[in-house]
mmCIF file of C-alpha atoms in Angstrom:
data_model
loop_
_atom_site.group_PDB
_atom_site.id
_atom_site.type_symbol
_atom_site.label_atom_id
_atom_site.label_comp_id
_atom_site.label_asym_id
_atom_site.label_seq_id
_atom_site.Cartn_x
_atom_site.Cartn_y
_atom_site.Cartn_z
ATOM 1 C CA MET A 1 -42.439 -37.114 107.575
ATOM 2 C CA THR A 2 -42.382 -33.254 108.451
ATOM 3 C CA SER A 3 -43.203 -30.831 105.783
ATOM 4 C CA THR A 4 -39.861 -29.047 106.015
ATOM 5 C CA SER A 5 -38.250 -33.018 105.405
ATOM 6 C CA ARG A 6 -40.936 -33.706 101.785
ATOM 7 C CA SER A 7 -39.692 -30.336 100.592
ATOM 8 C CA THR A 8 -36.207 -31.111 100.019
ATOM 9 C CA SER A 9 -36.425 -34.835 99.765
ATOM 10 C CA HIS A 10 -38.912 -33.344 96.591
ATOM 11 C CA SER A 11 -36.367 -30.779 95.767
ATOM 12 C CA THR A 12 -33.040 -32.927 95.898
ATOM 13 C CA ALA A 13 -35.503 -36.128 94.179
ATOM 14 C CA HIS A 14 -36.115 -33.729 90.724
ATOM 15 C CA SER A 15 -32.139 -32.407 91.005
ATOM 16 C CA ALA A 16 -30.519 -35.666 91.537
ATOM 17 C CA LEU A 17 -33.794 -37.019 88.366
ATOM 18 C CA ALA A 18 -34.454 -34.398 85.883
ATOM 19 C CA PRO A 19 -31.538 -35.632 83.375
ATOM 20 C CA TYR A 20 -34.165 -38.767 83.522
ATOM 21 C CA GLY A 21 -36.308 -37.061 82.199
ATOM 22 C CA TRP A 22 -39.016 -36.170 86.252
ATOM 23 C CA ASP A 23 -40.492 -32.999 85.909
ATOM 24 C CA GLU A 24 -43.422 -31.768 88.328
ATOM 25 C CA ASP A 25 -45.840 -33.660 86.565
ATOM 26 C CA TRP A 26 -44.025 -36.557 87.700
ATOM 27 C CA ALA A 27 -43.988 -35.316 91.133
ATOM 28 C CA ASP A 28 -46.490 -34.553 91.960
ATOM 29 C CA ALA A 29 -48.282 -37.992 90.545
ATOM 30 C CA PHE A 30 -45.864 -39.661 93.101
ATOM 31 C CA ALA A 31 -47.111 -37.243 96.095
ATOM 32 C CA PRO A 32 -49.266 -39.719 97.603
ATOM 33 C CA TYR A 33 -46.563 -42.690 97.280
ATOM 34 C CA ALA A 34 -44.030 -39.420 98.822
ATOM 35 C CA ALA A 35 -46.326 -39.646 101.937
ATOM 36 C CA GLU A 36 -45.526 -43.441 102.362
ATOM 37 C CA GLY A 37 -41.590 -42.911 102.186
ATOM 38 C CA LEU A 38 -40.672 -44.029 99.524
ATOM 39 C CA LEU A 39 -37.821 -43.303 97.013
ATOM 40 C CA PRO A 40 -38.924 -42.163 93.205
ATOM 41 C CA GLY A 41 -37.011 -43.722 90.287
ATOM 42 C CA ARG A 42 -36.806 -44.553 86.753
ATOM 43 C CA VAL A 43 -36.271 -47.968 85.900
ATOM 44 C CA VAL A 44 -33.057 -48.574 83.758
ATOM 45 C CA ARG A 45 -32.376 -51.489 83.468
ATOM 46 C CA VAL A 46 -34.880 -55.095 84.276
ATOM 47 C CA ASP A 47 -33.111 -58.578 84.081
ATOM 48 C CA ARG A 48 -35.063 -62.230 85.366
ATOM 49 C CA GLY A 49 -37.433 -60.301 88.234
ATOM 50 C CA GLN A 50 -34.293 -57.705 89.177
ATOM 51 C CA CYS A 51 -34.373 -54.057 88.087
ATOM 52 C CA ASP A 52 -31.992 -51.169 87.983
ATOM 53 C CA VAL A 53 -33.547 -48.186 90.037
ATOM 54 C CA VAL A 54 -31.976 -44.565 89.215
ATOM 55 C CA THR A 55 -32.746 -42.729 92.773
ATOM 56 C CA ALA A 56 -31.901 -39.719 94.452
ATOM 57 C CA ASP A 57 -29.832 -42.072 96.502
ATOM 58 C CA GLY A 58 -27.884 -43.539 93.391
ATOM 59 C CA VAL A 59 -28.498 -46.337 91.569
ATOM 60 C CA LEU A 60 -30.502 -49.146 93.661
ATOM 61 C CA ARG A 61 -31.102 -53.195 92.802
ATOM 62 C CA ALA A 62 -34.683 -54.419 93.282
ATOM 63 C CA ASP A 63 -36.833 -57.046 93.097
ATOM 64 C CA THR A 64 -40.238 -56.946 91.138
ATOM 65 C CA ALA A 65 -41.810 -59.340 92.988
ATOM 66 C CA PHE A 66 -44.560 -57.219 94.283
ATOM 67 C CA VAL A 67 -45.552 -55.645 90.448
ATOM 68 C CA THR A 68 -46.165 -59.098 88.685
ATOM 69 C CA PRO A 69 -49.430 -59.835 87.432
ATOM 70 C CA HIS A 70 -49.952 -62.325 84.911
ATOM 71 C CA ASP A 71 -51.278 -59.795 82.710
ATOM 72 C CA PRO A 72 -47.728 -59.431 81.132
ATOM 73 C CA LEU A 73 -48.553 -55.970 79.669
ATOM 74 C CA ARG A 74 -47.848 -54.713 83.525
ATOM 75 C CA VAL A 75 -44.927 -56.111 84.809
ATOM 76 C CA VAL A 76 -42.225 -53.809 86.049
ATOM 77 C CA CYS A 77 -40.744 -52.398 82.496
ATOM 78 C CA THR A 78 -37.635 -50.313 81.158
ATOM 79 C CA GLY A 79 -38.732 -46.321 81.288
ATOM 80 C CA ASP A 80 -40.878 -47.134 84.745
ATOM 81 C CA TRP A 81 -40.939 -43.860 87.276
ATOM 82 C CA ALA A 82 -41.068 -46.402 90.628
ATOM 83 C CA ALA A 83 -42.197 -46.256 93.651
ATOM 84 C CA VAL A 84 -39.264 -48.315 95.807
ATOM 85 C CA GLU A 85 -38.617 -49.462 98.999
ATOM 86 C CA PRO A 86 -36.042 -46.674 100.796
ATOM 87 C CA ASP A 87 -34.099 -50.077 102.552
ATOM 88 C CA GLY A 88 -34.409 -53.529 102.618
ATOM 89 C CA THR A 89 -32.934 -57.142 102.108
ATOM 90 C CA PRO A 90 -33.725 -57.306 99.330
ATOM 91 C CA ARG A 91 -34.977 -53.829 98.198
ATOM 92 C CA TYR A 92 -38.483 -54.105 96.914
ATOM 93 C CA VAL A 93 -40.540 -51.824 93.730
ATOM 94 C CA ARG A 94 -43.686 -51.593 94.906
ATOM 95 C CA THR A 95 -45.674 -49.959 91.875
ATOM 96 C CA TYR A 96 -45.083 -47.925 89.194
ATOM 97 C CA LEU A 97 -46.672 -44.503 87.852
ATOM 98 C CA PRO A 98 -49.277 -44.585 85.414
ATOM 99 C CA ARG A 99 -47.527 -44.974 81.949
ATOM 100 C CA ARG A 100 -47.463 -42.380 79.486
ATOM 101 C CA THR A 101 -46.946 -43.799 76.652
ATOM 102 C CA ALA A 102 -45.968 -47.568 76.521
ATOM 103 C CA PHE A 103 -44.211 -49.339 73.506
ATOM 104 C CA VAL A 104 -45.958 -52.299 72.388
ATOM 105 C CA ARG A 105 -45.792 -55.746 70.365
ATOM 106 C CA SER A 106 -47.150 -59.093 70.408
ATOM 107 C CA THR A 107 -44.866 -62.054 70.975
ATOM 108 C CA SER A 108 -43.440 -64.841 68.940
ATOM 109 C CA SER A 109 -45.633 -67.180 70.797
ATOM 110 C CA LYS A 110 -48.440 -68.911 70.280
ATOM 111 C CA ARG A 111 -50.413 -67.143 73.428
ATOM 112 C CA SER A 112 -50.141 -64.312 70.960
ATOM 113 C CA GLU A 113 -49.846 -62.533 74.406
ATOM 114 C CA GLY A 114 -48.024 -59.013 74.767
ATOM 115 C CA GLN A 115 -44.420 -57.918 75.632
ATOM 116 C CA ILE A 116 -44.133 -53.941 76.914
ATOM 117 C CA LEU A 117 -40.360 -52.976 75.143
ATOM 118 C CA ALA A 118 -40.602 -49.288 76.563
ATOM 119 C CA ALA A 119 -42.228 -46.899 78.908
ATOM 120 C CA ASN A 120 -42.903 -43.325 78.778
ATOM 121 C CA VAL A 121 -41.402 -42.895 75.329
ATOM 122 C CA ASP A 122 -41.254 -39.580 73.881
ATOM 123 C CA HIS A 123 -39.474 -40.739 70.859
ATOM 124 C CA ALA A 124 -38.731 -44.229 68.384
ATOM 125 C CA ILE A 125 -36.179 -44.265 66.608
ATOM 126 C CA VAL A 126 -36.216 -47.505 64.093
ATOM 127 C CA ALA A 127 -32.705 -47.944 62.544
ATOM 128 C CA VAL A 128 -32.934 -49.416 59.422
ATOM 129 C CA SER A 129 -29.656 -50.437 57.421
ATOM 130 C CA LEU A 130 -28.497 -49.253 54.375
ATOM 131 C CA ALA A 131 -25.924 -52.166 53.502
ATOM 132 C CA VAL A 132 -28.957 -54.565 52.290
ATOM 133 C CA GLU A 133 -31.901 -53.480 50.103
ATOM 134 C CA LEU A 134 -34.680 -51.523 52.819
ATOM 135 C CA ASP A 135 -37.404 -53.539 53.431
ATOM 136 C CA LEU A 136 -40.573 -50.834 53.134
ATOM 137 C CA ALA A 137 -43.072 -53.238 54.380
ATOM 138 C CA ARG A 138 -41.702 -53.955 57.686
ATOM 139 C CA ILE A 139 -40.895 -50.265 57.941
ATOM 140 C CA GLU A 140 -44.025 -49.764 57.485
ATOM 141 C CA ARG A 141 -44.303 -52.811 60.644
ATOM 142 C CA PHE A 142 -42.297 -50.768 63.261
ATOM 143 C CA LEU A 143 -44.015 -47.789 62.669
ATOM 144 C CA ALA A 144 -47.388 -49.131 63.230
ATOM 145 C CA LEU A 145 -45.863 -49.871 66.358
ATOM 146 C CA ALA A 146 -44.674 -46.859 67.362
ATOM 147 C CA TRP A 147 -47.083 -44.588 66.428
ATOM 148 C CA GLU A 148 -49.761 -47.217 68.780
ATOM 149 C CA SER A 149 -47.151 -46.470 71.322
ATOM 150 C CA GLY A 150 -48.023 -42.864 71.347
ATOM 151 C CA ALA A 151 -44.550 -41.782 70.608
ATOM 152 C CA GLN A 152 -43.098 -39.329 67.433
ATOM 153 C CA PRO A 153 -41.699 -41.978 65.054
ATOM 154 C CA LEU A 154 -38.099 -40.903 63.269
ATOM 155 C CA VAL A 155 -36.698 -43.517 60.761
ATOM 156 C CA VAL A 156 -32.779 -43.556 60.668
ATOM 157 C CA LEU A 157 -31.326 -45.072 57.611
ATOM 158 C CA THR A 158 -27.894 -46.164 59.144
ATOM 159 C CA LYS A 159 -24.416 -46.457 56.703
ATOM 160 C CA ALA A 160 -25.002 -43.944 54.687
ATOM 161 C CA ASP A 161 -21.435 -44.406 54.333
ATOM 162 C CA LEU A 162 -22.382 -47.525 52.726
ATOM 163 C CA VAL A 163 -24.146 -45.234 49.113
ATOM 164 C CA PRO A 164 -21.768 -43.143 47.935
ATOM 165 C CA ASP A 165 -23.531 -41.650 45.116
ATOM 166 C CA PRO A 166 -25.891 -38.699 46.768
ATOM 167 C CA VAL A 167 -28.448 -39.189 43.849
ATOM 168 C CA THR A 168 -28.975 -42.808 44.988
ATOM 169 C CA LEU A 169 -28.830 -41.842 49.160
ATOM 170 C CA ALA A 170 -31.768 -39.382 47.775
ATOM 171 C CA HIS A 171 -33.800 -42.033 46.104
ATOM 172 C CA LEU A 172 -33.237 -44.259 49.307
ATOM 173 C CA VAL A 173 -34.430 -41.295 51.397
ATOM 174 C CA GLN A 174 -37.865 -41.020 48.880
ATOM 175 C CA ASP A 175 -38.604 -44.408 49.674
ATOM 176 C CA VAL A 176 -39.112 -44.715 52.537
ATOM 177 C CA GLU A 177 -40.471 -41.012 53.169
ATOM 178 C CA ASN A 178 -42.919 -42.026 50.213
ATOM 179 C CA CYS A 179 -44.178 -45.453 53.493
ATOM 180 C CA ALA A 180 -44.436 -43.491 56.226
ATOM 181 C CA PRO A 181 -46.299 -40.254 56.098
ATOM 182 C CA GLY A 182 -45.704 -37.816 58.859
ATOM 183 C CA VAL A 183 -42.156 -39.371 60.249
ATOM 184 C CA PRO A 184 -39.288 -37.577 59.681
ATOM 185 C CA VAL A 185 -36.361 -39.690 57.568
ATOM 186 C CA LEU A 186 -32.706 -39.372 58.551
ATOM 187 C CA SER A 187 -29.622 -40.532 56.634
ATOM 188 C CA VAL A 188 -26.967 -41.102 59.303
ATOM 189 C CA SER A 189 -23.412 -42.382 59.373
ATOM 190 C CA ALA A 190 -22.198 -42.943 62.634
ATOM 191 C CA ALA A 191 -18.109 -44.069 61.294
ATOM 192 C CA HIS A 192 -18.444 -40.120 59.562
ATOM 193 C CA GLY A 193 -20.326 -38.752 62.189
ATOM 194 C CA GLU A 194 -22.851 -37.348 59.338
ATOM 195 C CA GLY A 195 -26.011 -36.562 60.509
ATOM 196 C CA LEU A 196 -25.883 -37.123 64.342
ATOM 197 C CA ASP A 197 -26.133 -33.923 65.100
ATOM 198 C CA VAL A 198 -29.453 -33.212 63.446
ATOM 199 C CA LEU A 199 -30.583 -36.700 65.088
ATOM 200 C CA ALA A 200 -29.580 -35.783 68.092
ATOM 201 C CA ALA A 201 -31.700 -32.834 68.046
ATOM 202 C CA ALA A 202 -33.961 -34.163 67.522
ATOM 203 C CA VAL A 203 -34.449 -36.231 70.404
ATOM 204 C CA GLY A 204 -32.937 -33.524 73.280
ATOM 205 C CA GLY A 205 -35.251 -33.293 75.816
ATOM 206 C CA GLY A 206 -36.910 -36.415 75.570
ATOM 207 C CA THR A 207 -36.968 -40.008 75.552
ATOM 208 C CA ALA A 208 -35.916 -41.793 73.244
ATOM 209 C CA VAL A 209 -35.869 -46.110 72.426
ATOM 210 C CA LEU A 210 -33.610 -47.559 69.291
ATOM 211 C CA LEU A 211 -35.440 -50.120 67.972
ATOM 212 C CA GLY A 212 -34.564 -52.216 64.460
ATOM 213 C CA GLN A 213 -33.153 -55.757 63.591
ATOM 214 C CA SER A 214 -30.001 -57.007 64.414
ATOM 215 C CA GLY A 215 -26.660 -55.673 61.991
ATOM 216 C CA ALA A 216 -28.955 -52.092 61.378
ATOM 217 C CA GLY A 217 -26.252 -50.551 63.225
ATOM 218 C CA LYS A 218 -28.069 -49.974 66.665
ATOM 219 C CA SER A 219 -25.390 -50.255 69.001
ATOM 220 C CA THR A 220 -22.970 -48.309 67.012
ATOM 221 C CA LEU A 221 -25.867 -45.312 67.287
ATOM 222 C CA ALA A 222 -26.286 -45.460 70.531
ATOM 223 C CA ASN A 223 -22.810 -45.238 71.291
ATOM 224 C CA ALA A 224 -22.821 -41.569 69.235
ATOM 225 C CA LEU A 225 -25.545 -40.486 70.375
ATOM 226 C CA LEU A 226 -24.216 -41.082 73.711
ATOM 227 C CA GLY A 227 -20.661 -39.744 73.043
ATOM 228 C CA GLU A 228 -19.019 -42.881 74.175
ATOM 229 C CA ASP A 229 -18.494 -46.207 73.560
ATOM 230 C CA VAL A 230 -21.052 -48.252 75.730
ATOM 231 C CA MET A 231 -22.581 -50.724 73.613
ATOM 232 C CA ASP A 232 -20.852 -53.612 71.901
ATOM 233 C CA VAL A 233 -20.153 -53.587 68.812
ATOM 234 C CA GLN A 234 -20.418 -56.743 66.453
ATOM 235 C CA ALA A 235 -19.414 -57.409 62.911
ATOM 236 C CA THR A 236 -22.369 -58.012 60.461
ATOM 237 C CA ARG A 237 -22.720 -60.463 58.023
ATOM 238 C CA ASP A 238 -22.262 -59.908 54.644
ATOM 239 C CA MET A 239 -23.925 -61.988 53.000
ATOM 240 C CA ASP A 240 -27.394 -60.807 54.653
ATOM 241 C CA GLY A 241 -27.092 -57.645 56.555
ATOM 242 C CA LYS A 242 -28.082 -59.443 59.693
ATOM 243 C CA GLY A 243 -26.037 -59.125 63.291
ATOM 244 C CA ARG A 244 -25.839 -61.262 66.266
ATOM 245 C CA HIS A 245 -27.314 -59.655 69.072
ATOM 246 C CA THR A 246 -25.039 -56.841 70.976
ATOM 247 C CA THR A 247 -27.713 -55.885 73.148
ATOM 248 C CA THR A 248 -29.830 -58.873 75.252
ATOM 249 C CA THR A 249 -31.120 -56.496 77.828
ATOM 250 C CA ARG A 250 -32.660 -53.088 77.410
ATOM 251 C CA ASN A 251 -31.042 -49.773 78.780
ATOM 252 C CA LEU A 252 -31.995 -46.533 79.833
ATOM 253 C CA LEU A 253 -28.543 -43.994 79.800
ATOM 254 C CA VAL A 254 -28.498 -40.442 79.961
ATOM 255 C CA MET A 255 -26.919 -38.631 76.060
ATOM 256 C CA PRO A 256 -25.062 -35.809 76.610
ATOM 257 C CA GLY A 257 -26.542 -33.407 75.533
ATOM 258 C CA GLY A 258 -29.980 -33.734 77.592
ATOM 259 C CA GLY A 259 -32.596 -36.711 77.160
ATOM 260 C CA VAL A 260 -31.781 -40.618 77.609
ATOM 261 C CA LEU A 261 -31.876 -43.134 75.022
ATOM 262 C CA ILE A 262 -33.061 -46.401 75.611
ATOM 263 C CA ASP A 263 -30.877 -49.543 73.047
ATOM 264 C CA THR A 264 -32.737 -52.822 72.501
ATOM 265 C CA PRO A 265 -32.041 -56.169 71.703
ATOM 266 C CA GLY A 266 -32.789 -56.832 67.443
ATOM 267 C CA LEU A 267 -36.340 -57.478 66.847
ATOM 268 C CA ARG A 268 -36.617 -60.692 64.772
ATOM 269 C CA GLY A 269 -40.233 -60.711 64.949
ATOM 270 C CA VAL A 270 -42.061 -57.846 64.585
ATOM 271 C CA GLY A 271 -45.572 -59.058 66.072
ATOM 272 C CA LEU A 272 -48.694 -55.886 66.240
ATOM 273 C CA TRP A 273 -50.537 -55.767 69.263
ATOM 274 C CA ASP A 274 -53.774 -53.829 68.870
ATOM 275 C CA ALA A 275 -52.102 -51.526 67.202
ATOM 276 C CA GLY A 276 -55.726 -50.330 64.647
ATOM 277 C CA SER A 277 -54.825 -46.663 65.466
ATOM 278 C CA GLY A 278 -50.801 -46.643 63.998
ATOM 279 C CA VAL A 279 -51.695 -48.463 61.044
ATOM 280 C CA GLY A 280 -54.106 -46.073 59.695
ATOM 281 C CA GLN A 281 -51.485 -43.217 60.875
ATOM 282 C CA VAL A 282 -49.152 -45.517 58.289
ATOM 283 C CA PHE A 283 -51.313 -45.436 55.578
ATOM 284 C CA ALA A 284 -53.134 -42.250 56.084
ATOM 285 C CA GLU A 285 -53.560 -41.808 52.543
ATOM 286 C CA ILE A 286 -55.575 -45.011 51.705
ATOM 287 C CA GLU A 287 -57.398 -43.950 55.390
ATOM 288 C CA GLU A 288 -58.007 -40.516 53.293
ATOM 289 C CA LEU A 289 -59.560 -42.383 50.550
ATOM 290 C CA ALA A 290 -61.234 -44.457 51.666
ATOM 291 C CA ARG A 291 -63.394 -42.146 53.030
ATOM 292 C CA ASP A 292 -64.727 -41.809 49.534
ATOM 293 C CA CYS A 293 -65.915 -45.732 48.998
ATOM 294 C CA ARG A 294 -69.393 -46.056 47.896
ATOM 295 C CA PHE A 295 -69.699 -48.204 51.293
ATOM 296 C CA HIS A 296 -68.283 -47.393 54.426
ATOM 297 C CA ASP A 297 -67.573 -50.681 55.223
ATOM 298 C CA CYS A 298 -65.702 -50.912 51.797
ATOM 299 C CA ALA A 299 -62.536 -53.284 51.938
ATOM 300 C CA HIS A 300 -60.947 -52.192 49.307
ATOM 301 C CA GLU A 301 -61.174 -55.915 47.473
ATOM 302 C CA SER A 302 -63.712 -56.153 44.824
ATOM 303 C CA GLU A 303 -67.317 -53.493 46.190
ATOM 304 C CA PRO A 304 -68.527 -50.641 43.285
ATOM 305 C CA GLY A 305 -67.530 -47.504 44.056
ATOM 306 C CA CYS A 306 -63.755 -47.786 46.007
ATOM 307 C CA ALA A 307 -62.125 -44.775 45.888
ATOM 308 C CA VAL A 308 -58.804 -46.809 46.812
ATOM 309 C CA LEU A 309 -59.008 -48.635 43.861
ATOM 310 C CA ALA A 310 -59.372 -46.701 41.591
ATOM 311 C CA ALA A 311 -56.302 -44.850 43.092
ATOM 312 C CA ILE A 312 -54.239 -47.663 42.199
ATOM 313 C CA ASP A 313 -55.505 -47.872 38.461
ATOM 314 C CA SER A 314 -54.340 -43.843 38.300
ATOM 315 C CA GLY A 315 -51.455 -44.842 39.780
ATOM 316 C CA GLU A 316 -51.912 -42.293 42.756
ATOM 317 C CA LEU A 317 -51.815 -44.905 45.165
ATOM 318 C CA SER A 318 -49.102 -48.519 45.165
ATOM 319 C CA GLU A 319 -50.476 -51.950 44.705
ATOM 320 C CA ARG A 320 -47.783 -52.643 47.842
ATOM 321 C CA ARG A 321 -48.944 -50.101 49.783
ATOM 322 C CA LEU A 322 -52.203 -51.720 50.092
ATOM 323 C CA GLU A 323 -51.318 -55.501 49.640
ATOM 324 C CA SER A 324 -49.160 -53.765 52.736
ATOM 325 C CA PHE A 325 -52.395 -52.429 54.446
ATOM 326 C CA ARG A 326 -54.529 -54.951 54.301
ATOM 327 C CA LYS A 327 -52.208 -57.496 55.911
ATOM 328 C CA LEU A 328 -51.027 -55.359 58.375
ATOM 329 C CA MET A 329 -55.275 -55.454 59.392
ATOM 330 C CA ARG A 330 -56.260 -58.347 58.910
ATOM 331 C CA GLU A 331 -53.256 -59.458 61.191
ATOM 332 C CA ASN A 332 -54.160 -56.925 63.676
ATOM 333 C CA GLN A 333 -57.208 -58.447 63.501
ATOM 334 C CA ARG A 334 -56.795 -61.282 64.234
ATOM 335 C CA ILE A 335 -54.375 -60.878 66.958
ATOM 336 C CA VAL A 336 -57.447 -58.558 68.497
ATOM 337 C CA ALA A 337 -60.364 -60.586 68.069
ATOM 338 C CA LYS A 338 -58.550 -63.651 70.216
ATOM 339 C CA ASN A 339 -58.897 -61.720 73.129
ATOM 340 C CA ASP A 340 -62.209 -60.414 72.117
ATOM 341 C CA ALA A 341 -64.773 -63.010 71.637
ATOM 342 C CA ARG A 342 -67.225 -60.767 70.448
ATOM 343 C CA LEU A 343 -65.604 -60.011 67.783
ATOM 344 C CA ARG A 344 -64.207 -63.202 66.840
ATOM 345 C CA ALA A 345 -68.312 -63.794 65.507
ATOM 346 C CA GLU A 346 -68.394 -60.238 64.094
ATOM 347 C CA ILE A 347 -65.402 -61.270 61.991
ATOM 348 C CA ARG A 348 -67.137 -64.655 61.058
ATOM 349 C CA LYS A 349 -70.262 -62.428 59.743
ATOM 350 C CA GLU A 350 -68.328 -60.171 57.723
ATOM 351 C CA TRP A 351 -66.566 -63.041 55.678
ATOM 352 C CA LYS A 352 -69.434 -64.651 54.989
ATOM 353 C CA ARG A 353 -70.983 -61.701 53.885
ATOM 354 C CA ARG A 354 -68.573 -61.139 52.025
ATOM 355 C CA ASP A 355 -68.840 -64.854 50.074
ATOM 356 C CA ALA A 356 -72.166 -64.076 49.530
ATOM 357 C CA ILE A 357 -71.525 -61.104 48.023
ATOM 358 C CA GLY A 358 -68.471 -62.178 45.693
ATOM 359 C CA LYS A 359 -71.085 -65.641 44.627
ATOM 360 C CA ALA A 360 -73.743 -63.027 44.190
ATOM 361 C CA ALA A 361 -71.645 -61.034 41.742
ATOM 362 C CA MET A 362 -70.415 -64.030 39.913
ATOM 363 C CA GLU A 363 -74.419 -65.374 39.306
ATOM 364 C CA ALA A 364 -75.067 -62.426 37.494
ATOM 365 C CA LYS A 365 -72.046 -62.119 35.874
ATOM 366 C CA ARG A 366 -73.262 -66.038 34.314
ATOM 367 C CA GLY A 367 -76.454 -64.856 33.880
ATOM 368 C CA ARG A 368 -75.070 -61.415 31.576
ATOM 369 C CA LEU A 369 -73.348 -64.365 29.330
ATOM 370 C CA ARG A 370 -75.992 -66.635 28.674
#
């Protein structure tokens, strides 16, 4: 390929792919593959070993067999920027560019493998329905994964029209804000168009992934952001607020005001996957309090001089927040330990240490009672 043809190809790719997030940094990263005659494109859908890739030549169907490693976190996923063969039957994705961010959860399998849901995401929209009672612990779980991905989380309380009293709605928003430090919380009504302009402005110009349980109103919200009925919408069961999966694959679509949206199927299980720093960001106030604990490895359970427990006693911190923090930290530690023999040994050692402290405390108490 001559320098003139490379320049023309670069310009064509930039103008065609810019709406999907293509920029000069992606172009520079792709340069070695362009020299091989491969086409740049963004993966807009993955389905059973094949994917749809939007390129300057249009949307191409390509096989992912060349990028099928044993590590499930390295498979092609929606949001990837891929290097695609210019022709061939079948046509293959040769590789994908290093990801800037990646949203990963633990699978429900006993092997506890990681599953990548979306790549190169700027905003993680956590959709939560106001049609049912708020599950703050689940919101915290979603936010831990969102922070860990490298994206900016955003909580959207959907179906706000079902809470007509503004005072009640304000209290619900406040409850979520209290468990989501540093995260914007918006209430929207896709049915009435309320709050959608603020949401569109918040996520416009980048890549947003839409997350939440079935029945959270994700498909309705996606249609509102996309300006057309792209996603099927099904009724939600009144008894528990749950819906059937209306989205069965992850699809990347361009929003009319700029930016792209990745819609995902409703997530029943949201397991953590090496999300220690994400959990720390969700519970930033506990991390801050812990700095004043007497012991640097304080477990915030019964240790003397624990600043976290002192905050519980004073009412500064709620018991629910601390219990949620403990639960997510334990779960994340188990997941990481399954893949790290050294860490498993350290955990067993720590358990023995705490057991010894507990026994010593009991012996001292018995001695005082004699």
